[in-house]
mmCIF file of C-alpha atoms and ligand atoms in Angstrom:
data_model
loop_
_atom_site.group_PDB
_atom_site.id
_atom_site.type_symbol
_atom_site.label_atom_id
_atom_site.label_comp_id
_atom_site.label_asym_id
_atom_site.label_seq_id
_atom_site.Cartn_x
_atom_site.Cartn_y
_atom_site.Cartn_z
ATOM 1 C CA MET A 15 94.745 -23.751 -74.743
ATOM 2 C CA THR A 16 93.837 -23.540 -71.087
ATOM 3 C CA GLY A 17 91.126 -25.739 -70.008
ATOM 4 C CA TYR A 18 88.768 -22.709 -69.882
ATOM 5 C CA GLU A 19 89.330 -22.299 -73.421
ATOM 6 C CA LYS A 20 89.015 -25.657 -74.241
ATOM 7 C CA VAL A 21 85.422 -25.749 -72.615
ATOM 8 C CA ARG A 22 84.240 -22.347 -74.660
ATOM 9 C CA THR A 23 85.394 -24.445 -77.886
ATOM 10 C CA ALA A 24 83.623 -27.203 -76.703
ATOM 11 C CA GLU A 25 80.461 -24.837 -76.118
ATOM 12 C CA LYS A 26 80.915 -23.745 -79.649
ATOM 13 C CA SER A 27 80.744 -26.730 -80.972
ATOM 14 C CA VAL A 28 77.432 -27.713 -79.352
ATOM 15 C CA ARG A 29 75.808 -24.503 -80.391
ATOM 16 C CA GLU A 30 76.345 -25.221 -84.029
ATOM 17 C CA ARG A 31 74.179 -28.368 -83.185
ATOM 18 C CA THR A 32 71.070 -27.256 -80.934
ATOM 19 C CA ASP A 33 70.097 -24.275 -78.918
ATOM 20 C CA PHE A 34 68.898 -26.577 -76.237
ATOM 21 C CA LYS A 35 69.382 -24.824 -72.564
ATOM 22 C CA PRO A 36 69.346 -27.172 -69.522
ATOM 23 C CA ASP A 37 67.887 -26.307 -66.296
ATOM 24 C CA ILE A 38 69.732 -29.167 -65.201
ATOM 25 C CA ALA A 39 72.399 -31.079 -65.678
ATOM 26 C CA ILE A 40 72.884 -34.995 -64.711
ATOM 27 C CA VAL A 41 76.083 -36.905 -64.516
ATOM 28 C CA LEU A 42 75.883 -40.554 -65.003
ATOM 29 C CA GLY A 43 77.474 -42.838 -62.553
ATOM 30 C CA SER A 44 77.485 -46.729 -63.173
ATOM 31 C CA GLY A 45 74.282 -48.068 -63.054
ATOM 32 C CA LEU A 46 72.112 -44.851 -64.427
ATOM 33 C CA GLY A 47 72.872 -45.320 -68.016
ATOM 34 C CA ALA A 48 69.168 -46.559 -68.578
ATOM 35 C CA LEU A 49 68.228 -42.756 -67.325
ATOM 36 C CA ALA A 50 69.254 -41.336 -70.853
ATOM 37 C CA GLU A 51 66.517 -43.930 -72.330
ATOM 38 C CA GLN A 52 63.822 -42.326 -70.705
ATOM 39 C CA ILE A 53 64.103 -38.868 -72.242
ATOM 40 C CA GLU A 54 61.300 -38.453 -74.697
ATOM 41 C CA ASN A 55 62.494 -37.064 -78.180
ATOM 42 C CA PRO A 56 66.115 -36.543 -77.272
ATOM 43 C CA ILE A 57 68.651 -34.625 -78.623
ATOM 44 C CA VAL A 58 71.909 -37.108 -79.250
ATOM 45 C CA ILE A 59 75.241 -35.694 -79.283
ATOM 46 C CA PRO A 60 78.449 -37.929 -79.536
ATOM 47 C CA THR A 61 81.064 -36.141 -77.571
ATOM 48 C CA GLN A 62 83.497 -37.686 -80.049
ATOM 49 C CA GLU A 63 81.520 -35.102 -82.165
ATOM 50 C CA ILE A 64 82.223 -31.895 -79.680
ATOM 51 C CA ALA A 65 85.834 -29.945 -80.530
ATOM 52 C CA CYS A 66 87.968 -30.687 -77.259
ATOM 53 C CA TYR A 67 85.888 -33.014 -75.782
ATOM 54 C CA PRO A 68 88.052 -35.687 -74.099
ATOM 55 C CA LYS A 69 88.241 -38.676 -76.519
ATOM 56 C CA SER A 70 86.912 -41.865 -74.397
ATOM 57 C CA THR A 71 89.609 -44.394 -73.652
ATOM 58 C CA VAL A 72 86.628 -47.206 -73.353
ATOM 59 C CA SER A 73 86.487 -48.926 -76.939
ATOM 60 C CA GLY A 74 82.798 -49.347 -77.866
ATOM 61 C CA HIS A 75 81.639 -46.850 -75.158
ATOM 62 C CA ALA A 76 81.378 -43.600 -76.967
ATOM 63 C CA GLY A 77 80.118 -41.110 -74.607
ATOM 64 C CA LYS A 78 77.024 -38.754 -75.465
ATOM 65 C CA LEU A 79 75.550 -35.704 -74.418
ATOM 66 C CA VAL A 80 71.413 -36.705 -74.267
ATOM 67 C CA PHE A 81 69.280 -33.257 -73.920
ATOM 68 C CA GLY A 82 65.601 -33.335 -73.489
ATOM 69 C CA ARG A 83 62.809 -33.502 -70.901
ATOM 70 C CA ILE A 84 62.339 -35.042 -67.517
ATOM 71 C CA GLY A 85 58.717 -34.139 -66.588
ATOM 72 C CA ASN A 86 58.531 -30.442 -66.346
ATOM 73 C CA LYS A 87 62.414 -29.785 -66.662
ATOM 74 C CA ASN A 88 65.283 -29.372 -69.271
ATOM 75 C CA VAL A 89 67.639 -31.899 -68.576
ATOM 76 C CA ALA A 90 71.096 -32.373 -69.971
ATOM 77 C CA ILE A 91 72.469 -35.769 -69.467
ATOM 78 C CA VAL A 92 76.455 -36.713 -69.578
ATOM 79 C CA SER A 93 76.648 -39.868 -70.415
ATOM 80 C CA GLY A 94 80.512 -39.790 -71.006
ATOM 81 C CA ARG A 95 82.035 -39.116 -67.980
ATOM 82 C CA VAL A 96 85.900 -39.191 -67.919
ATOM 83 C CA HIS A 97 87.959 -39.966 -64.779
ATOM 84 C CA TYR A 98 91.318 -38.889 -63.654
ATOM 85 C CA TYR A 99 92.575 -42.850 -63.426
ATOM 86 C CA GLU A 100 92.244 -43.081 -67.325
ATOM 87 C CA GLY A 101 95.216 -40.471 -67.798
ATOM 88 C CA TYR A 102 93.302 -37.551 -68.638
ATOM 89 C CA GLU A 103 93.845 -34.323 -66.661
ATOM 90 C CA MET A 104 91.709 -32.557 -64.095
ATOM 91 C CA ASP A 105 91.051 -29.586 -66.947
ATOM 92 C CA GLU A 106 89.684 -32.633 -69.290
ATOM 93 C CA VAL A 107 88.196 -34.499 -66.180
ATOM 94 C CA VAL A 108 85.914 -31.462 -65.303
ATOM 95 C CA LEU A 109 85.206 -30.270 -68.900
ATOM 96 C CA PRO A 110 81.739 -32.180 -69.010
ATOM 97 C CA VAL A 111 80.664 -29.955 -66.155
ATOM 98 C CA ARG A 112 81.791 -27.129 -66.800
ATOM 99 C CA LEU A 113 80.226 -27.347 -70.832
ATOM 100 C CA MET A 114 76.579 -28.044 -69.062
ATOM 101 C CA ILE A 115 77.111 -24.941 -66.824
ATOM 102 C CA LEU A 116 78.366 -22.658 -69.786
ATOM 103 C CA LEU A 117 75.187 -24.299 -71.318
ATOM 104 C CA GLY A 118 72.842 -22.993 -68.773
ATOM 105 C CA ALA A 119 72.536 -25.474 -66.293
ATOM 106 C CA LYS A 120 72.133 -24.170 -62.730
ATOM 107 C CA THR A 121 71.598 -27.005 -61.119
ATOM 108 C CA VAL A 122 74.228 -30.277 -61.542
ATOM 109 C CA ILE A 123 73.760 -33.636 -60.303
ATOM 110 C CA LEU A 124 76.604 -35.720 -59.748
ATOM 111 C CA THR A 125 75.917 -39.464 -59.334
ATOM 112 C CA ASN A 126 78.382 -42.438 -58.786
ATOM 113 C CA ALA A 127 79.261 -45.736 -57.473
ATOM 114 C CA ALA A 128 80.907 -45.836 -54.580
ATOM 115 C CA GLY A 129 82.642 -48.278 -51.735
ATOM 116 C CA GLY A 130 80.741 -47.610 -48.250
ATOM 117 C CA ILE A 131 83.382 -47.063 -45.601
ATOM 118 C CA ASN A 132 80.725 -46.315 -42.379
ATOM 119 C CA PRO A 133 79.955 -49.463 -41.162
ATOM 120 C CA ALA A 134 75.921 -48.653 -40.943
ATOM 121 C CA PHE A 135 75.795 -48.708 -44.713
ATOM 122 C CA HIS A 136 75.619 -51.806 -46.896
ATOM 123 C CA SER A 137 75.963 -52.202 -50.599
ATOM 124 C CA GLY A 138 72.667 -51.304 -52.252
ATOM 125 C CA ASP A 139 72.608 -48.297 -49.970
ATOM 126 C CA PHE A 140 72.322 -44.914 -51.944
ATOM 127 C CA MET A 141 73.866 -42.091 -49.956
ATOM 128 C CA ILE A 142 73.280 -38.224 -50.367
ATOM 129 C CA LEU A 143 76.749 -36.407 -50.362
ATOM 130 C CA THR A 144 76.693 -33.394 -47.594
ATOM 131 C CA GLY A 145 80.449 -33.070 -47.828
ATOM 132 C CA GLN A 146 83.646 -34.135 -49.665
ATOM 133 C CA ILE A 147 87.164 -34.778 -49.208
ATOM 134 C CA ALA A 148 89.119 -33.867 -52.150
ATOM 135 C CA GLN A 149 93.122 -33.408 -50.847
ATOM 136 C CA PHE A 150 93.677 -36.655 -52.101
ATOM 137 C CA VAL A 151 94.022 -35.763 -55.857
ATOM 138 C CA PRO A 152 94.994 -32.238 -57.865
ATOM 139 C CA SER A 153 92.348 -29.277 -57.526
ATOM 140 C CA PRO A 154 90.688 -28.718 -61.156
ATOM 141 C CA LEU A 155 91.510 -25.250 -60.690
ATOM 142 C CA ARG A 156 95.185 -25.496 -60.604
ATOM 143 C CA GLY A 157 96.909 -23.627 -63.287
ATOM 144 C CA ALA A 158 95.666 -19.991 -64.624
ATOM 145 C CA ASN A 159 92.277 -18.941 -63.300
ATOM 146 C CA ASP A 160 89.810 -17.236 -65.851
ATOM 147 C CA GLU A 161 88.022 -15.050 -63.842
ATOM 148 C CA SER A 162 84.611 -14.999 -65.745
ATOM 149 C CA PHE A 163 84.409 -18.598 -64.987
ATOM 150 C CA GLY A 164 84.820 -18.141 -60.912
ATOM 151 C CA PRO A 165 87.591 -16.313 -58.498
ATOM 152 C CA ARG A 166 90.636 -17.644 -57.801
ATOM 153 C CA PHE A 167 90.151 -18.826 -54.691
ATOM 154 C CA PRO A 168 86.162 -19.884 -54.320
ATOM 155 C CA ASP A 169 84.751 -20.717 -51.080
ATOM 156 C CA MET A 170 83.954 -24.381 -50.572
ATOM 157 C CA SER A 171 81.829 -24.370 -47.442
ATOM 158 C CA GLU A 172 78.990 -25.642 -48.479
ATOM 159 C CA ILE A 173 79.365 -27.549 -51.717
ATOM 160 C CA TYR A 174 76.311 -29.304 -51.234
ATOM 161 C CA ASP A 175 73.391 -27.009 -50.635
ATOM 162 C CA LYS A 176 71.701 -27.925 -47.436
ATOM 163 C CA ASN A 177 67.997 -27.126 -49.250
ATOM 164 C CA LEU A 178 69.095 -29.545 -51.880
ATOM 165 C CA VAL A 179 70.190 -32.357 -49.777
ATOM 166 C CA GLN A 180 66.740 -31.625 -47.831
ATOM 167 C CA LYS A 181 65.046 -32.271 -51.338
ATOM 168 C CA ALA A 182 66.896 -35.397 -52.290
ATOM 169 C CA VAL A 183 66.209 -37.075 -48.913
ATOM 170 C CA GLU A 184 62.504 -35.945 -49.702
ATOM 171 C CA ALA A 185 62.324 -37.427 -53.190
ATOM 172 C CA ALA A 186 63.850 -40.349 -51.531
ATOM 173 C CA LYS A 187 60.852 -40.830 -49.196
ATOM 174 C CA GLU A 188 58.401 -39.924 -51.995
ATOM 175 C CA ILE A 189 59.487 -43.160 -53.701
ATOM 176 C CA GLY A 190 59.645 -45.088 -50.866
ATOM 177 C CA LEU A 191 63.284 -45.355 -50.750
ATOM 178 C CA GLU A 192 65.566 -45.054 -47.875
ATOM 179 C CA VAL A 193 68.497 -43.059 -48.418
ATOM 180 C CA LYS A 194 71.685 -42.231 -46.288
ATOM 181 C CA LYS A 195 73.495 -38.835 -46.090
ATOM 182 C CA GLY A 196 77.435 -38.650 -45.802
ATOM 183 C CA VAL A 197 80.949 -37.572 -46.927
ATOM 184 C CA TYR A 198 82.699 -38.760 -49.662
ATOM 185 C CA LEU A 199 86.157 -38.975 -50.584
ATOM 186 C CA GLN A 200 87.962 -38.997 -53.817
ATOM 187 C CA ALA A 201 90.895 -41.407 -54.207
ATOM 188 C CA SER A 202 92.707 -41.359 -57.699
ATOM 189 C CA GLY A 203 91.949 -44.787 -58.845
ATOM 190 C CA PRO A 204 92.204 -47.090 -60.721
ATOM 191 C CA ASN A 205 93.097 -49.557 -57.877
ATOM 192 C CA TYR A 206 90.999 -50.118 -55.002
ATOM 193 C CA GLU A 207 92.121 -48.709 -51.846
ATOM 194 C CA SER A 208 94.171 -50.882 -49.393
ATOM 195 C CA PRO A 209 92.317 -52.053 -45.858
ATOM 196 C CA GLU A 210 94.707 -49.437 -44.220
ATOM 197 C CA GLU A 211 94.254 -46.220 -46.481
ATOM 198 C CA VAL A 212 90.106 -47.088 -45.906
ATOM 199 C CA ARG A 213 90.543 -47.251 -41.923
ATOM 200 C CA ALA A 214 92.594 -43.186 -42.581
ATOM 201 C CA PHE A 215 89.614 -42.460 -44.570
ATOM 202 C CA GLY A 216 87.065 -43.300 -42.155
ATOM 203 C CA ARG A 217 89.060 -41.591 -39.215
ATOM 204 C CA LEU A 218 89.649 -38.870 -41.638
ATOM 205 C CA GLY A 219 85.399 -38.286 -41.663
ATOM 206 C CA ALA A 220 84.750 -39.963 -44.981
ATOM 207 C CA ASP A 221 81.579 -42.158 -44.948
ATOM 208 C CA ALA A 222 82.376 -43.712 -48.854
ATOM 209 C CA VAL A 223 85.410 -43.630 -51.190
ATOM 210 C CA GLY A 224 84.918 -43.243 -54.948
ATOM 211 C CA MET A 225 87.079 -42.644 -57.759
ATOM 212 C CA SER A 226 85.055 -39.387 -59.509
ATOM 213 C CA THR A 227 82.309 -36.457 -58.106
ATOM 214 C CA ALA A 228 84.621 -34.427 -55.872
ATOM 215 C CA VAL A 229 86.703 -32.687 -58.665
ATOM 216 C CA GLU A 230 83.410 -31.815 -60.754
ATOM 217 C CA ALA A 231 82.009 -30.315 -57.480
ATOM 218 C CA ILE A 232 84.763 -27.986 -57.142
ATOM 219 C CA ALA A 233 84.733 -27.115 -60.613
ATOM 220 C CA ALA A 234 80.704 -26.676 -60.432
ATOM 221 C CA LYS A 235 81.198 -25.052 -57.365
ATOM 222 C CA HIS A 236 83.586 -22.864 -58.956
ATOM 223 C CA MET A 237 81.326 -21.446 -61.543
ATOM 224 C CA GLY A 238 78.780 -20.533 -58.969
ATOM 225 C CA SER A 239 76.234 -23.383 -59.578
ATOM 226 C CA SER A 240 74.248 -25.351 -57.268
ATOM 227 C CA VAL A 241 75.644 -29.046 -56.771
ATOM 228 C CA ILE A 242 74.059 -32.379 -55.598
ATOM 229 C CA GLY A 243 75.698 -35.776 -55.195
ATOM 230 C CA ILE A 244 74.268 -39.148 -55.154
ATOM 231 C CA SER A 245 76.705 -42.115 -54.587
ATOM 232 C CA LEU A 246 75.278 -45.606 -54.847
ATOM 233 C CA ILE A 247 77.145 -47.629 -52.923
ATOM 234 C CA THR A 248 77.684 -50.506 -54.863
ATOM 235 C CA ASN A 249 80.188 -52.711 -52.004
ATOM 236 C CA MET A 250 81.946 -51.856 -48.732
ATOM 237 C CA ALA A 251 85.368 -50.526 -49.150
ATOM 238 C CA ALA A 252 88.475 -52.909 -48.731
ATOM 239 C CA GLY A 253 88.553 -54.149 -45.407
ATOM 240 C CA ILE A 254 85.423 -53.249 -43.979
ATOM 241 C CA GLN A 255 84.156 -56.818 -44.517
ATOM 242 C CA ASN A 256 86.666 -59.716 -45.318
ATOM 243 C CA GLU A 257 86.150 -59.853 -49.007
ATOM 244 C CA LYS A 258 88.153 -59.201 -52.107
ATOM 245 C CA LEU A 259 87.011 -56.092 -54.286
ATOM 246 C CA SER A 260 85.880 -56.568 -57.814
ATOM 247 C CA HIS A 261 84.662 -54.588 -61.089
ATOM 248 C CA GLU A 262 82.311 -57.235 -61.733
ATOM 249 C CA GLU A 263 81.045 -57.105 -58.186
ATOM 250 C CA VAL A 264 80.257 -53.170 -58.711
ATOM 251 C CA LYS A 265 78.733 -53.548 -61.897
ATOM 252 C CA LYS A 266 76.257 -56.129 -61.071
ATOM 253 C CA ALA A 267 75.534 -54.471 -57.618
ATOM 254 C CA ALA A 268 75.132 -51.097 -59.641
ATOM 255 C CA ASP A 269 72.885 -52.992 -62.192
ATOM 256 C CA GLU A 270 70.707 -54.231 -59.213
ATOM 257 C CA ARG A 271 69.730 -50.923 -58.032
ATOM 258 C CA SER A 272 69.450 -49.357 -61.432
ATOM 259 C CA ALA A 273 65.586 -49.075 -61.840
ATOM 260 C CA ALA A 274 65.811 -47.322 -58.143
ATOM 261 C CA PHE A 275 68.516 -44.914 -59.098
ATOM 262 C CA VAL A 276 66.842 -43.589 -62.418
ATOM 263 C CA CYS A 277 63.228 -43.303 -60.218
ATOM 264 C CA LEU A 278 65.360 -41.215 -57.873
ATOM 265 C CA VAL A 279 67.000 -39.281 -60.405
ATOM 266 C CA LYS A 280 63.779 -38.343 -62.064
ATOM 267 C CA ARG A 281 61.936 -37.939 -58.785
ATOM 268 C CA LEU A 282 64.508 -35.390 -57.840
ATOM 269 C CA SER A 283 64.743 -33.522 -61.070
ATOM 270 C CA GLU A 284 60.688 -32.890 -60.642
ATOM 271 C CA LYS A 285 61.390 -31.445 -57.265
ATOM 272 C CA LEU A 286 64.067 -29.055 -58.226
HETATM 273 N N1 HPA B 307 86.548 -47.842 -53.937
HETATM 274 C C1 HPA B 307 86.855 -46.734 -54.829
HETATM 275 N N2 HPA B 307 85.927 -46.600 -55.880
HETATM 276 C C2 HPA B 307 84.422 -47.343 -55.956
HETATM 277 C C3 HPA B 307 84.761 -48.277 -54.917
HETATM 278 C C4 HPA B 307 85.620 -48.634 -53.714
HETATM 279 O O1 HPA B 307 85.431 -49.334 -53.045
HETATM 280 N N3 HPA B 307 83.512 -48.772 -55.416
HETATM 281 C C5 HPA B 307 82.796 -48.203 -56.597
HETATM 282 N N4 HPA B 307 83.603 -47.365 -56.375
#
């Protein structure tokens, strides 16, 4: 089965359970899990019950899709992103995002934890993505194209719509949160980068580095969806400060900023 056929099968599987049509899809990164709990009367579908949905590699952390309302919007939340570093093929990595768009989402909000490269950033900052560098990981569009999803050679000159970047900045202002803007670079992981790599990425124009989002943004843009990206800078990338990186530090920073992150994404959803 091609990646596209898998998404269609997954769509049928969801449609046997619900006819909910999301306006917005939100893919949760570290620290945003609490957003799913804010939905009233949610429809919850464990991802393991969806045909062709990639099986979670993290035991005890089964993924789920949560459908419901935030403010005045129908939203679908992906709590069960899969990463390239887990061993999935890129067509599996982008299946959740493609599925959300087939279900009806016109806008996709991609959130993540990332390491700060820009020396003006600090751990705990939020960065609205204005652009991205994805050439260090394979394209999710590699292989036979399905024209009903999008063109063979899709334009990527404005992946993150300028108006939506502005809306995200305004949403932050409204809740009294200062945000940065910048370019996200996707590394393959799972190892954190070396200081030499981080220095090189900075010279290439990256403000932050992470292990998700950019390929999901490509798949969403391919399908003509609007894309918003928000990074939580959980740490400064390797070598920017003289500190070793650990997953514990990333998780701790994500937890500490969880409430603000939830608040920002909620306000933004209401404004879209
Ligand atoms: N590098 C890559 N991914 C990350 C980092 C980092 O420093 N922090 C959180 N996710």
